[in-house]
């Protein structure tokens, strides 16, 4: 049983001076307390008590090259003496933008921001500014950051969510003005008929339809075949912009994100996380005509740290690795991820646990359910969360760290040896669970 004595002591101390002892509410979740890490290296994290964790959280997605990838660190270190922020342009911004417009589907123009939350706000304002309409349609279970405008129906409880045909827009937090709910239409995901009905009910009102093209935050669920194409076509038919939130899928499920993987192009897309391999960078990419409303119509977007020297250096260095040999790292990551998914499924069968391994090799989910693979948020929320938490705790004891919700992110640092070690640890964790 690992000791967490130093984490516990540090947490008690932090709580005296930091609200809740953490810098993000989602970090409350870990057990026995929010853990403190001393350093990360490749696929592993070392906590302050000396426990080593094979890390499948990866900062919730950014560490696509593992922790502290040397070429990225070196590029950032070399850029430090140049300065950090100029409230002006830097040549690397243009260089990065050129590469991104070449790599990302539908990216005629990009605009840099610092976090996913604010890039989502930019995309929603662009959609409203471009179409002159007010409402945004979003999907239940999809997370687009913590802003008032977006943190809606991300995790609604069954008794507040309303009927699946027309879900109620549920504010995700106290302190959000109820008026924001008037400008959002919530729909269940992965069902074209329900979307067609919602768009029809709100004919002429919807500025944009935003989604995670693979619903990661609601359970690592891929889109049904033809769904993304259908959404794109319905958006066109109704004069609404199709907005893909690729904050997690971008540079992860493929170099060109989910749009490249599924061959569907959105009007606007949002990227963050993996694009700068751990450094703070987000961006909106899309059709020139839409992006140009930032200029032509004066749609406002600002941000002190946007395009800062270190994030640009990090992203350029990360792309050198991700793009090398025609995206060879993605082929490797896919093979390793598949090995891990298949291995976990085989272990679940061996230990007679009703566990389903679902998703894509670079982001997947271990669901506890006797049913079939969930297709939307409600089905995902109906799986056995207590069993998932027990599995999470058993894995942590064996030195494997996954998201509490049961999500596994992969990095290029998770090599064959790491996968074999993980499966051996999962075998022990499942044996304990089966025993209990
Ligand atoms: N969009 C998606 C799909 C996300 O998963 C997240 C964060 O997890 C965000 C937006 C918000 O990004 P950030 O945490 O950088 O503000």
mmCIF file with all atom_site columns, N, CA and C in Angstrom, residues 299-338:
data_model
loop_
_atom_site.group_PDB
_atom_site.id
_atom_site.type_symbol
_atom_site.label_atom_id
_atom_site.label_alt_id
_atom_site.label_comp_id
_atom_site.label_asym_id
_atom_site.label_entity_id
_atom_site.label_seq_id
_atom_site.pdbx_PDB_ins_code
_atom_site.Cartn_x
_atom_site.Cartn_y
_atom_site.Cartn_z
_atom_site.occupancy
_atom_site.B_iso_or_equiv
_atom_site.pdbx_formal_charge
_atom_site.auth_seq_id
_atom_site.auth_comp_id
_atom_site.auth_asym_id
_atom_site.auth_atom_id
_atom_site.pdbx_PDB_model_num
ATOM 1   N N  . UNK A 1 299 ? -15.181 42.051 -34.527 1.00 0.00 ? 299 UNK A N  1
ATOM 2   C CA . UNK A 1 299 ? -15.486 41.103 -33.437 1.00 0.00 ? 299 UNK A CA 1
ATOM 3   C C  . UNK A 1 299 ? -14.249 41.053 -32.535 1.00 0.00 ? 299 UNK A C  1
ATOM 4   N N  . UNK A 1 300 ? -14.429 41.361 -31.263 1.00 0.00 ? 300 UNK A N  1
ATOM 5   C CA . UNK A 1 300 ? -13.280 41.546 -30.369 1.00 0.00 ? 300 UNK A CA 1
ATOM 6   C C  . UNK A 1 300 ? -12.715 40.236 -29.838 1.00 0.00 ? 300 UNK A C  1
ATOM 7   N N  . UNK A 1 301 ? -11.415 40.117 -29.908 1.00 0.00 ? 301 UNK A N  1
ATOM 8   C CA . UNK A 1 301 ? -10.712 39.045 -29.223 1.00 0.00 ? 301 UNK A CA 1
ATOM 9   C C  . UNK A 1 301 ? -9.370  39.597 -28.751 1.00 0.00 ? 301 UNK A C  1
ATOM 10  N N  . UNK A 1 302 ? -9.032  39.391 -27.491 1.00 0.00 ? 302 UNK A N  1
ATOM 11  C CA . UNK A 1 302 ? -7.741  39.849 -26.974 1.00 0.00 ? 302 UNK A CA 1
ATOM 12  C C  . UNK A 1 302 ? -7.156  38.837 -26.018 1.00 0.00 ? 302 UNK A C  1
ATOM 13  N N  . UNK A 1 303 ? -6.054  39.193 -25.379 1.00 0.00 ? 303 UNK A N  1
ATOM 14  C CA . UNK A 1 303 ? -5.413  38.287 -24.412 1.00 0.00 ? 303 UNK A CA 1
ATOM 15  C C  . UNK A 1 303 ? -3.928  38.589 -24.318 1.00 0.00 ? 303 UNK A C  1
ATOM 16  N N  . UNK A 1 304 ? -3.492  38.985 -23.134 1.00 0.00 ? 304 UNK A N  1
ATOM 17  C CA . UNK A 1 304 ? -2.101  39.415 -22.927 1.00 0.00 ? 304 UNK A CA 1
ATOM 18  C C  . UNK A 1 304 ? -1.083  38.361 -23.357 1.00 0.00 ? 304 UNK A C  1
ATOM 19  N N  . UNK A 1 305 ? -1.355  37.104 -23.039 1.00 0.00 ? 305 UNK A N  1
ATOM 20  C CA . UNK A 1 305 ? -0.342  36.066 -23.267 1.00 0.00 ? 305 UNK A CA 1
ATOM 21  C C  . UNK A 1 305 ? -0.459  35.374 -24.625 1.00 0.00 ? 305 UNK A C  1
ATOM 22  N N  . UNK A 1 306 ? -1.436  35.810 -25.438 1.00 0.00 ? 306 UNK A N  1
ATOM 23  C CA . UNK A 1 306 ? -1.631  35.155 -26.737 1.00 0.00 ? 306 UNK A CA 1
ATOM 24  C C  . UNK A 1 306 ? -0.364  35.277 -27.598 1.00 0.00 ? 306 UNK A C  1
ATOM 25  N N  . UNK A 1 307 ? 0.057   34.166 -28.168 1.00 0.00 ? 307 UNK A N  1
ATOM 26  C CA . UNK A 1 307 ? 1.219   34.173 -29.066 1.00 0.00 ? 307 UNK A CA 1
ATOM 27  C C  . UNK A 1 307 ? 2.525   34.387 -28.337 1.00 0.00 ? 307 UNK A C  1
ATOM 28  N N  . UNK A 1 308 ? 2.564   34.111 -27.029 1.00 0.00 ? 308 UNK A N  1
ATOM 29  C CA . UNK A 1 308 ? 3.813   34.374 -26.282 1.00 0.00 ? 308 UNK A CA 1
ATOM 30  C C  . UNK A 1 308 ? 4.970   33.517 -26.821 1.00 0.00 ? 308 UNK A C  1
ATOM 31  N N  . UNK A 1 309 ? 6.168   34.031 -26.617 1.00 0.00 ? 309 UNK A N  1
ATOM 32  C CA . UNK A 1 309 ? 7.362   33.458 -27.259 1.00 0.00 ? 309 UNK A CA 1
ATOM 33  C C  . UNK A 1 309 ? 7.557   31.981 -26.904 1.00 0.00 ? 309 UNK A C  1
ATOM 34  N N  . UNK A 1 310 ? 7.353   31.631 -25.633 1.00 0.00 ? 310 UNK A N  1
ATOM 35  C CA . UNK A 1 310 ? 7.642   30.251 -25.227 1.00 0.00 ? 310 UNK A CA 1
ATOM 36  C C  . UNK A 1 310 ? 6.599   29.262 -25.767 1.00 0.00 ? 310 UNK A C  1
ATOM 37  N N  . UNK A 1 311 ? 5.340   29.648 -25.779 1.00 0.00 ? 311 UNK A N  1
ATOM 38  C CA . UNK A 1 311 ? 4.333   28.711 -26.295 1.00 0.00 ? 311 UNK A CA 1
ATOM 39  C C  . UNK A 1 311 ? 4.524   28.459 -27.789 1.00 0.00 ? 311 UNK A C  1
ATOM 40  N N  . UNK A 1 312 ? 4.937   29.523 -28.513 1.00 0.00 ? 312 UNK A N  1
ATOM 41  C CA . UNK A 1 312 ? 5.199   29.354 -29.953 1.00 0.00 ? 312 UNK A CA 1
ATOM 42  C C  . UNK A 1 312 ? 6.383   28.405 -30.164 1.00 0.00 ? 312 UNK A C  1
ATOM 43  N N  . UNK A 1 313 ? 7.441   28.605 -29.369 1.00 0.00 ? 313 UNK A N  1
ATOM 44  C CA . UNK A 1 313 ? 8.628   27.748 -29.499 1.00 0.00 ? 313 UNK A CA 1
ATOM 45  C C  . UNK A 1 313 ? 8.265   26.300 -29.179 1.00 0.00 ? 313 UNK A C  1
ATOM 46  N N  . UNK A 1 314 ? 7.443   26.126 -28.147 1.00 0.00 ? 314 UNK A N  1
ATOM 47  C CA . UNK A 1 314 ? 7.048   24.765 -27.739 1.00 0.00 ? 314 UNK A CA 1
ATOM 48  C C  . UNK A 1 314 ? 6.246   24.091 -28.850 1.00 0.00 ? 314 UNK A C  1
ATOM 49  N N  . UNK A 1 315 ? 5.287   24.811 -29.414 1.00 0.00 ? 315 UNK A N  1
ATOM 50  C CA . UNK A 1 315 ? 4.430   24.199 -30.438 1.00 0.00 ? 315 UNK A CA 1
ATOM 51  C C  . UNK A 1 315 ? 5.246   23.841 -31.684 1.00 0.00 ? 315 UNK A C  1
ATOM 52  N N  . UNK A 1 316 ? 6.161   24.716 -32.081 1.00 0.00 ? 316 UNK A N  1
ATOM 53  C CA . UNK A 1 316 ? 6.971   24.409 -33.272 1.00 0.00 ? 316 UNK A CA 1
ATOM 54  C C  . UNK A 1 316 ? 7.825   23.161 -33.031 1.00 0.00 ? 316 UNK A C  1
ATOM 55  N N  . UNK A 1 317 ? 8.404   23.063 -31.845 1.00 0.00 ? 317 UNK A N  1
ATOM 56  C CA . UNK A 1 317 ? 9.237   21.892 -31.536 1.00 0.00 ? 317 UNK A CA 1
ATOM 57  C C  . UNK A 1 317 ? 8.376   20.633 -31.448 1.00 0.00 ? 317 UNK A C  1
ATOM 58  N N  . UNK A 1 318 ? 7.186   20.760 -30.864 1.00 0.00 ? 318 UNK A N  1
ATOM 59  C CA . UNK A 1 318 ? 6.292   19.598 -30.761 1.00 0.00 ? 318 UNK A CA 1
ATOM 60  C C  . UNK A 1 318 ? 5.888   19.123 -32.161 1.00 0.00 ? 318 UNK A C  1
ATOM 61  N N  . UNK A 1 319 ? 5.578   20.076 -33.032 1.00 0.00 ? 319 UNK A N  1
ATOM 62  C CA . UNK A 1 319 ? 5.158   19.694 -34.393 1.00 0.00 ? 319 UNK A CA 1
ATOM 63  C C  . UNK A 1 319 ? 6.281   18.996 -35.145 1.00 0.00 ? 319 UNK A C  1
ATOM 64  N N  . UNK A 1 320 ? 7.541   19.416 -34.899 1.00 0.00 ? 320 UNK A N  1
ATOM 65  C CA . UNK A 1 320 ? 8.667   18.721 -35.550 1.00 0.00 ? 320 UNK A CA 1
ATOM 66  C C  . UNK A 1 320 ? 8.596   17.228 -35.245 1.00 0.00 ? 320 UNK A C  1
ATOM 67  N N  . UNK A 1 321 ? 8.274   16.899 -34.005 1.00 0.00 ? 321 UNK A N  1
ATOM 68  C CA . UNK A 1 321 ? 8.219   15.483 -33.613 1.00 0.00 ? 321 UNK A CA 1
ATOM 69  C C  . UNK A 1 321 ? 6.948   14.807 -34.124 1.00 0.00 ? 321 UNK A C  1
ATOM 70  N N  . UNK A 1 322 ? 5.831   15.511 -34.022 1.00 0.00 ? 322 UNK A N  1
ATOM 71  C CA . UNK A 1 322 ? 4.542   14.900 -34.391 1.00 0.00 ? 322 UNK A CA 1
ATOM 72  C C  . UNK A 1 322 ? 4.428   14.691 -35.902 1.00 0.00 ? 322 UNK A C  1
ATOM 73  N N  . UNK A 1 323 ? 5.063   15.605 -36.655 1.00 0.00 ? 323 UNK A N  1
ATOM 74  C CA . UNK A 1 323 ? 4.963   15.540 -38.118 1.00 0.00 ? 323 UNK A CA 1
ATOM 75  C C  . UNK A 1 323 ? 5.988   14.605 -38.756 1.00 0.00 ? 323 UNK A C  1
ATOM 76  N N  . UNK A 1 324 ? 7.060   14.274 -37.995 1.00 0.00 ? 324 UNK A N  1
ATOM 77  C CA . UNK A 1 324 ? 8.195   13.538 -38.564 1.00 0.00 ? 324 UNK A CA 1
ATOM 78  C C  . UNK A 1 324 ? 7.744   12.240 -39.222 1.00 0.00 ? 324 UNK A C  1
ATOM 79  N N  . UNK A 1 325 ? 8.399   11.913 -40.331 1.00 0.00 ? 325 UNK A N  1
ATOM 80  C CA . UNK A 1 325 ? 8.155   10.645 -41.018 1.00 0.00 ? 325 UNK A CA 1
ATOM 81  C C  . UNK A 1 325 ? 6.655   10.428 -41.253 1.00 0.00 ? 325 UNK A C  1
ATOM 82  N N  . UNK A 1 326 ? 6.031   11.486 -41.750 1.00 0.00 ? 326 UNK A N  1
ATOM 83  C CA . UNK A 1 326 ? 4.622   11.415 -42.121 1.00 0.00 ? 326 UNK A CA 1
ATOM 84  C C  . UNK A 1 326 ? 3.722   10.949 -40.963 1.00 0.00 ? 326 UNK A C  1
ATOM 85  N N  . UNK A 1 327 ? 4.010   11.463 -39.781 1.00 0.00 ? 327 UNK A N  1
ATOM 86  C CA . UNK A 1 327 ? 3.158   11.146 -38.622 1.00 0.00 ? 327 UNK A CA 1
ATOM 87  C C  . UNK A 1 327 ? 3.382   9.750  -38.070 1.00 0.00 ? 327 UNK A C  1
ATOM 88  N N  . UNK A 1 328 ? 4.620   9.257  -38.132 1.00 0.00 ? 328 UNK A N  1
ATOM 89  C CA . UNK A 1 328 ? 4.920   7.889  -37.661 1.00 0.00 ? 328 UNK A CA 1
ATOM 90  C C  . UNK A 1 328 ? 4.526   7.697  -36.201 1.00 0.00 ? 328 UNK A C  1
ATOM 91  N N  . UNK A 1 329 ? 4.657   8.753  -35.376 1.00 0.00 ? 329 UNK A N  1
ATOM 92  C CA . UNK A 1 329 ? 4.331   8.585  -33.949 1.00 0.00 ? 329 UNK A CA 1
ATOM 93  C C  . UNK A 1 329 ? 2.867   8.198  -33.754 1.00 0.00 ? 329 UNK A C  1
ATOM 94  N N  . UNK A 1 330 ? 2.008   8.658  -34.659 1.00 0.00 ? 330 UNK A N  1
ATOM 95  C CA . UNK A 1 330 ? 0.583   8.320  -34.512 1.00 0.00 ? 330 UNK A CA 1
ATOM 96  C C  . UNK A 1 330 ? 0.346   6.840  -34.813 1.00 0.00 ? 330 UNK A C  1
ATOM 97  N N  . UNK A 1 331 ? 1.079   6.321  -35.787 1.00 0.00 ? 331 UNK A N  1
ATOM 98  C CA . UNK A 1 331 ? 0.924   4.890  -36.096 1.00 0.00 ? 331 UNK A CA 1
ATOM 99  C C  . UNK A 1 331 ? 1.385   4.057  -34.893 1.00 0.00 ? 331 UNK A C  1
ATOM 100 N N  . UNK A 1 332 ? 2.486   4.464  -34.266 1.00 0.00 ? 332 UNK A N  1
ATOM 101 C CA . UNK A 1 332 ? 2.994   3.745  -33.092 1.00 0.00 ? 332 UNK A CA 1
ATOM 102 C C  . UNK A 1 332 ? 2.014   3.850  -31.932 1.00 0.00 ? 332 UNK A C  1
ATOM 103 N N  . UNK A 1 333 ? 1.522   5.083  -31.702 1.00 0.00 ? 333 UNK A N  1
ATOM 104 C CA . UNK A 1 333 ? 0.625   5.300  -30.565 1.00 0.00 ? 333 UNK A CA 1
ATOM 105 C C  . UNK A 1 333 ? -0.648  4.478  -30.745 1.00 0.00 ? 333 UNK A C  1
ATOM 106 N N  . UNK A 1 334 ? -1.122  4.415  -31.980 1.00 0.00 ? 334 UNK A N  1
ATOM 107 C CA . UNK A 1 334 ? -2.322  3.642  -32.293 1.00 0.00 ? 334 UNK A CA 1
ATOM 108 C C  . UNK A 1 334 ? -2.088  2.154  -31.967 1.00 0.00 ? 334 UNK A C  1
ATOM 109 N N  . UNK A 1 335 ? -0.914  1.654  -32.369 1.00 0.00 ? 335 UNK A N  1
ATOM 110 C CA . UNK A 1 335 ? -0.606  0.232  -32.121 1.00 0.00 ? 335 UNK A CA 1
ATOM 111 C C  . UNK A 1 335 ? -0.500  -0.048 -30.620 1.00 0.00 ? 335 UNK A C  1
ATOM 112 N N  . UNK A 1 336 ? 0.186   0.850  -29.893 1.00 0.00 ? 336 UNK A N  1
ATOM 113 C CA . UNK A 1 336 ? 0.346   0.653  -28.438 1.00 0.00 ? 336 UNK A CA 1
ATOM 114 C C  . UNK A 1 336 ? -1.008  0.744  -27.740 1.00 0.00 ? 336 UNK A C  1
ATOM 115 N N  . UNK A 1 337 ? -1.805  1.736  -28.142 1.00 0.00 ? 337 UNK A N  1
ATOM 116 C CA . UNK A 1 337 ? -3.111  1.941  -27.528 1.00 0.00 ? 337 UNK A CA 1
ATOM 117 C C  . UNK A 1 337 ? -4.010  0.742  -27.764 1.00 0.00 ? 337 UNK A C  1
ATOM 118 N N  . UNK A 1 338 ? -3.951  0.209  -28.971 1.00 0.00 ? 338 UNK A N  1
ATOM 119 C CA . UNK A 1 338 ? -4.766  -0.968 -29.315 1.00 0.00 ? 338 UNK A CA 1
ATOM 120 C C  . UNK A 1 338 ? -4.352  -2.158 -28.442 1.00 0.00 ? 338 UNK A C  1
#
